[in-house]
Coordinates of C-alpha atoms in Angstrom, one line a residue:
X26 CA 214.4 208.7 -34.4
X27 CA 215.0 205.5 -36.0
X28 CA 213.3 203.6 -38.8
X29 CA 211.9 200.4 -38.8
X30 CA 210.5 198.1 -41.3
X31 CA 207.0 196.8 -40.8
X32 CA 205.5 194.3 -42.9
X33 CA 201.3 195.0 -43.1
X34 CA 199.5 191.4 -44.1
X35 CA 197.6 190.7 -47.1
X36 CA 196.4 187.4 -47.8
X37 CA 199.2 185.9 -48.9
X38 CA 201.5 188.2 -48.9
X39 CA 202.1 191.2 -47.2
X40 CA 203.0 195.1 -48.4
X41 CA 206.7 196.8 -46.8
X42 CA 206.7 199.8 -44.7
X43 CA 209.3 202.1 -43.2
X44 CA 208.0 203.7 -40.3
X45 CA 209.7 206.6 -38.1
X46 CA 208.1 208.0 -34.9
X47 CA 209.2 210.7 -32.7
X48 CA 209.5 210.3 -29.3
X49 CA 205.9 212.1 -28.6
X50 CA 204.2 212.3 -31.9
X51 CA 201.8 214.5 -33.1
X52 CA 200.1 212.0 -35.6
X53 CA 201.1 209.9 -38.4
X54 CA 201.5 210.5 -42.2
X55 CA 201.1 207.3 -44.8
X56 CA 202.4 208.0 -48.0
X57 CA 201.3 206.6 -51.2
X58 CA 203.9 206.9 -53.8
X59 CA 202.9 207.8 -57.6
X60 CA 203.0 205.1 -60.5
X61 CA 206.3 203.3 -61.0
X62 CA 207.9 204.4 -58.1
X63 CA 208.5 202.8 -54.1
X64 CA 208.8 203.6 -50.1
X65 CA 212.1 204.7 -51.3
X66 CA 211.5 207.5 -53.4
X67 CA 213.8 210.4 -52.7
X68 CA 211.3 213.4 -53.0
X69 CA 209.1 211.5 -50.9
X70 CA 211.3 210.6 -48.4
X71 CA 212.9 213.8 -48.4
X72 CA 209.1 215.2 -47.0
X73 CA 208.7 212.4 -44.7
X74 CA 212.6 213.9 -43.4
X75 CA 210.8 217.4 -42.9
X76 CA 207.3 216.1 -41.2
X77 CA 209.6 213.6 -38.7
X78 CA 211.4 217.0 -38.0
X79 CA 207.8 218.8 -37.3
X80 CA 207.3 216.1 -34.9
X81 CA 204.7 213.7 -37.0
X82 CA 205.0 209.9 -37.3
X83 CA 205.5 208.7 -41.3
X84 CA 205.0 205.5 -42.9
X85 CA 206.2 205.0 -46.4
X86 CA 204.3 201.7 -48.0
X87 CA 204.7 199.8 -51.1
X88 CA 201.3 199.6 -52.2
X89 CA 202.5 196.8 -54.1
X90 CA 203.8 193.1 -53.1
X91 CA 207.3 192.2 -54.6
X92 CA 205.6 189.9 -57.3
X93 CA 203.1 192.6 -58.4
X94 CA 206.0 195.2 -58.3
X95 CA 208.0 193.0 -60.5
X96 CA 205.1 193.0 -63.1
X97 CA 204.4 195.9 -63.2
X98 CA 207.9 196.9 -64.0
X99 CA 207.1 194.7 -67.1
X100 CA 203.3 195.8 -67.9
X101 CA 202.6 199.1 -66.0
X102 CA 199.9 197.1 -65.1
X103 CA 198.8 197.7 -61.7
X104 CA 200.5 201.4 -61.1
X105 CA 197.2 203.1 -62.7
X106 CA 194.8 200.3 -60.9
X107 CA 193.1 203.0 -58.3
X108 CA 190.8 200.7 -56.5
X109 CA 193.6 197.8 -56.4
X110 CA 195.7 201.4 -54.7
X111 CA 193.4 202.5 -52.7
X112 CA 192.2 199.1 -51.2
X113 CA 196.1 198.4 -50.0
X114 CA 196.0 202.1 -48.5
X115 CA 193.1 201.5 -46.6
X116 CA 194.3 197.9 -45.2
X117 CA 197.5 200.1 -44.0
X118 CA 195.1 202.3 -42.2
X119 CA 193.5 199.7 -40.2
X120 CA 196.4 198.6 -39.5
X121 CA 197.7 201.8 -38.0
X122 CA 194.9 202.3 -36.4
X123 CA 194.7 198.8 -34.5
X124 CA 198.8 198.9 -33.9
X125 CA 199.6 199.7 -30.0
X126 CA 202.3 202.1 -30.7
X127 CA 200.1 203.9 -33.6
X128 CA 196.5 204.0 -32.4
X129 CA 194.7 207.1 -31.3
X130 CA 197.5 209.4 -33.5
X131 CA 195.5 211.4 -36.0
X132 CA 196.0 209.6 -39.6
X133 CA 197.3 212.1 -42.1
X134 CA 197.6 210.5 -46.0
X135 CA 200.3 212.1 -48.5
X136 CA 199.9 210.7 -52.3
X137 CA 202.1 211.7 -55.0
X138 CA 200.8 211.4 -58.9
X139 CA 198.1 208.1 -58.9
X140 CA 199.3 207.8 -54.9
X141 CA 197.3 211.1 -54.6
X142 CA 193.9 209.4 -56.0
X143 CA 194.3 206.5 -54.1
X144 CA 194.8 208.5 -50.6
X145 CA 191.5 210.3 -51.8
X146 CA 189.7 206.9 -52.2
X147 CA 191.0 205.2 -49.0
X148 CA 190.3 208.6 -47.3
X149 CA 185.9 208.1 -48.6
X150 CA 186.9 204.6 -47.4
X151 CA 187.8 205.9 -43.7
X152 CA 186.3 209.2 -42.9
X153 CA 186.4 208.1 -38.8
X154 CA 190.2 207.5 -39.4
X155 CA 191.4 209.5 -42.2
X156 CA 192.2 213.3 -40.8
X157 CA 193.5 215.0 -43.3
X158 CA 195.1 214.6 -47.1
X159 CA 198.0 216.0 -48.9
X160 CA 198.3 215.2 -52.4
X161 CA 202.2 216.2 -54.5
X162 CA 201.8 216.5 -58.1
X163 CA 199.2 214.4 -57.8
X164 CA 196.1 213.1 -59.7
X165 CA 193.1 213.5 -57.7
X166 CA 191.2 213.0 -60.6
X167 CA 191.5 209.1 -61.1
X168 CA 189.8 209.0 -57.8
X169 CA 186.4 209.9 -59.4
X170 CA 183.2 209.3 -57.8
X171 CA 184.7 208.9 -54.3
X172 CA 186.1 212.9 -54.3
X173 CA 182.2 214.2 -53.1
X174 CA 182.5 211.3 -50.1
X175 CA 185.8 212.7 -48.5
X176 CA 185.8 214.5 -45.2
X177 CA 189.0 214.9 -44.6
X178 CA 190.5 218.5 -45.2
X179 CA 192.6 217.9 -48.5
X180 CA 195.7 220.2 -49.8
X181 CA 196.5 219.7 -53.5
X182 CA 199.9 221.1 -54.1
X183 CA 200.5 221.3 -57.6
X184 CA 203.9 223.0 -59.5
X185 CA 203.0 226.1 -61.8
X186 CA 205.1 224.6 -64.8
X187 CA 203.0 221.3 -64.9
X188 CA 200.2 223.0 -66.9
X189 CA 198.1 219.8 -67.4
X190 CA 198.5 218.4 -63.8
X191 CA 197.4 221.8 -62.5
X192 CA 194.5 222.0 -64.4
X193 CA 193.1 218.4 -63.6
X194 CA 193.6 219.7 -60.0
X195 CA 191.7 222.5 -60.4
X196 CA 188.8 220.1 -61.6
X197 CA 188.8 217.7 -59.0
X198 CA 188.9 220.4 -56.6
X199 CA 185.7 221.4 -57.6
X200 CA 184.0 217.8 -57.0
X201 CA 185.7 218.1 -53.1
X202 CA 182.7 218.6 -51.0
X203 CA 185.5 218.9 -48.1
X204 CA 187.6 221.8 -46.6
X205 CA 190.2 221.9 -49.5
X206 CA 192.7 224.1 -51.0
X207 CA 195.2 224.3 -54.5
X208 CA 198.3 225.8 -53.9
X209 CA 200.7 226.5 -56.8
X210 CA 204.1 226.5 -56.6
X211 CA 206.1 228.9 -58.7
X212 CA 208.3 227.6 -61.5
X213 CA 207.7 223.8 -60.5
X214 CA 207.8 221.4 -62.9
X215 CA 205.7 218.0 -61.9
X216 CA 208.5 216.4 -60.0
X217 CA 209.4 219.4 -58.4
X218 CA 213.2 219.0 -59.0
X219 CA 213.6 222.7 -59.3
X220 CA 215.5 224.1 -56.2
X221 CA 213.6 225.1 -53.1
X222 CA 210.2 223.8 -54.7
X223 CA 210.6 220.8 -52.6
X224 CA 211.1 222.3 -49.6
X225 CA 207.9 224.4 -50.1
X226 CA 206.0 221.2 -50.2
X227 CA 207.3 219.8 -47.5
X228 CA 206.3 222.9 -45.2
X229 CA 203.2 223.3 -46.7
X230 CA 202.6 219.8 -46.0
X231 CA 204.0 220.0 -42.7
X232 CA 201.9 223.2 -41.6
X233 CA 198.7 220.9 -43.0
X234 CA 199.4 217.7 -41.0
X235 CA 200.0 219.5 -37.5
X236 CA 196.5 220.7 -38.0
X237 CA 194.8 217.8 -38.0
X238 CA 192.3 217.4 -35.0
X239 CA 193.7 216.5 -32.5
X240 CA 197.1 217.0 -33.9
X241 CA 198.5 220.4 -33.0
X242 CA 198.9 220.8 -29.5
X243 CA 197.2 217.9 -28.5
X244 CA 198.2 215.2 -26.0
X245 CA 200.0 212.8 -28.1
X246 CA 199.1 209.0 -27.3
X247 CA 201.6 206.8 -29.2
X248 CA 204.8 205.9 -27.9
X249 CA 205.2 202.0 -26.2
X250 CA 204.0 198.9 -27.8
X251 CA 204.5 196.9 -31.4
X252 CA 204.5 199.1 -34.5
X253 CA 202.2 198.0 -37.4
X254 CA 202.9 194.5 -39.2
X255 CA 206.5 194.6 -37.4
X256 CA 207.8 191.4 -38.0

C-alpha cells in the first residue's frame, strides 16, 4: 500500500489529503484531526497504520487551507469553528463518494478532540453516505443540535484519566438518537500517550469500521480509477 496526496477543491483553494487504499478494500475512514493539529498527526496516523492493516481505505485531510492554517497558528481562530469543520468534512465526503477509485466503499469518519464534533455534524450532513463514526478523545459535544440527526452508529472512545472529556462524552451520548456506545480506556490520559492505550483505540476502531454495512465481508468495489482531488 502506498500513499498518495490528493488535493479536494474549495473555491479557491483546495484542502490536502493523504490517502492509502488496499488492494480490495473494505471501505474508507476520513479522519478529522482535533484543534491545532494536521493530516500528519502521529496518534492519528498511527490508527490510520492499524485500519490500512485491517484492510480499510484512510484519508487523512487538513480541514484547513495553508493560509487558514497559518492563522490559526496565530489566533486559534478557526480550530474551534464547528460548522466552518464540519462543512470541509462534508465537501471531502462528496468527494469520496463521486471519486472512481472511492465510490461505492462504505464511508467511515474518525474525529479526534473538535475533529470528533465535526465528523458528528458532517455525519447529520450525510446520513445516505456517512456509515459509521469513531470519535478519539473527542468532543462530541460542540456538535450540538446536529447529535439527535445522526444515523450513523457512533463509538466514543474516551481515556479514564481525562475526567472532563469523559464526562462531556457521557452527555452527548445521551442526545445520540443513533446506535452508539462509550468505551473507557483504563489509565488514559486525553492524548492517550500512555503505553498500549493507543493500540486499544486503534482495534476498537478497527473492529467498528469493518462493521459498517456493507463493510465486513462484503464485495469490495474500489480499486481502478482517479483517487479524490488527485492532482
Amino acid at each position: 500500500m502506498s500513499e498518495e496526496p490528493v488535493r479536494i477543491p474549495l473555491d479557491g483553494s483546495h484542502l490536502a489529503g493523504d490517502l492509502v487504499l488496499p488492494a480490495r478494500p473494505h471501505g474508507l475512514v476520513l479522519f478529522a484531526h482535533g484543534s491545532g493539529s494536521s493530516r500528519h498527526s502521529p496518534r492519528n496516523r498511527a490508527v490510520a497504520g492499524v485500519l490500512q492493516q485491517a484492510g480499510l481505505g484512510t484519508l487523512l485531510l487538513d480541514l484547513l487551507t495553508e493560509e487558514e492554517e497559518r492563522i490559526d497558528a496565530v489566533t486559534a481562530g478557526y480550530r474551534f469553528d464547528i460548522p466552518l469543520l464540519s462543512q470541509r468534512l462534508v465537501t471531502a465526503v462528496d468527494a469520496a463518494a463521486a471519486a472512481p477509485a472511492t465510490a461505492g466503499l462504505p464511508l467511515g469518519l474518525f474525529g479526534a478532540s473538535t475533529g470528533a464534533a465535526a465528523a458528528l455534524e458532517a455525519a447529520a450532513e450525510r446520513p445516505d453516505r456517512v456509515r459509521s463514526v469513531v470519535s478519539r478523545g473527542g468532543r462530541p459535544d460542540l456538535a450540538g443540535r446536529a447529535l439527535g440527526r445522526v444515523r450513523a452508529p457512533v463509538l466514543l472512545l474516551v481515556g479514564g484519566r481525562d475526567h472532563e472529556v469523559l464526562q462531556l462524552n457521557r452527555e452527548a451520548a445521551a442526545l445520540l438518537t443513533a446506535p452508539h456506545e462509550v468505551v473507557v480506556v483504563p489509565g488514559a490520559t486525553h492524548l492517550f500517550e500512555e503505553p498500549g492505550t493507543l493500540e486499544e483505540v486503534a482495534a476498537a476502531a478497527a473492529d467498528w469500521f469493518l462493521r459498517m454495512p456493507g463493510g465486513t465481508g462484503a464485495e469490495p468495489s474500489g480499486g481502478g480509477g482517479a483517487p479524490p482531488g488527485r492532482p
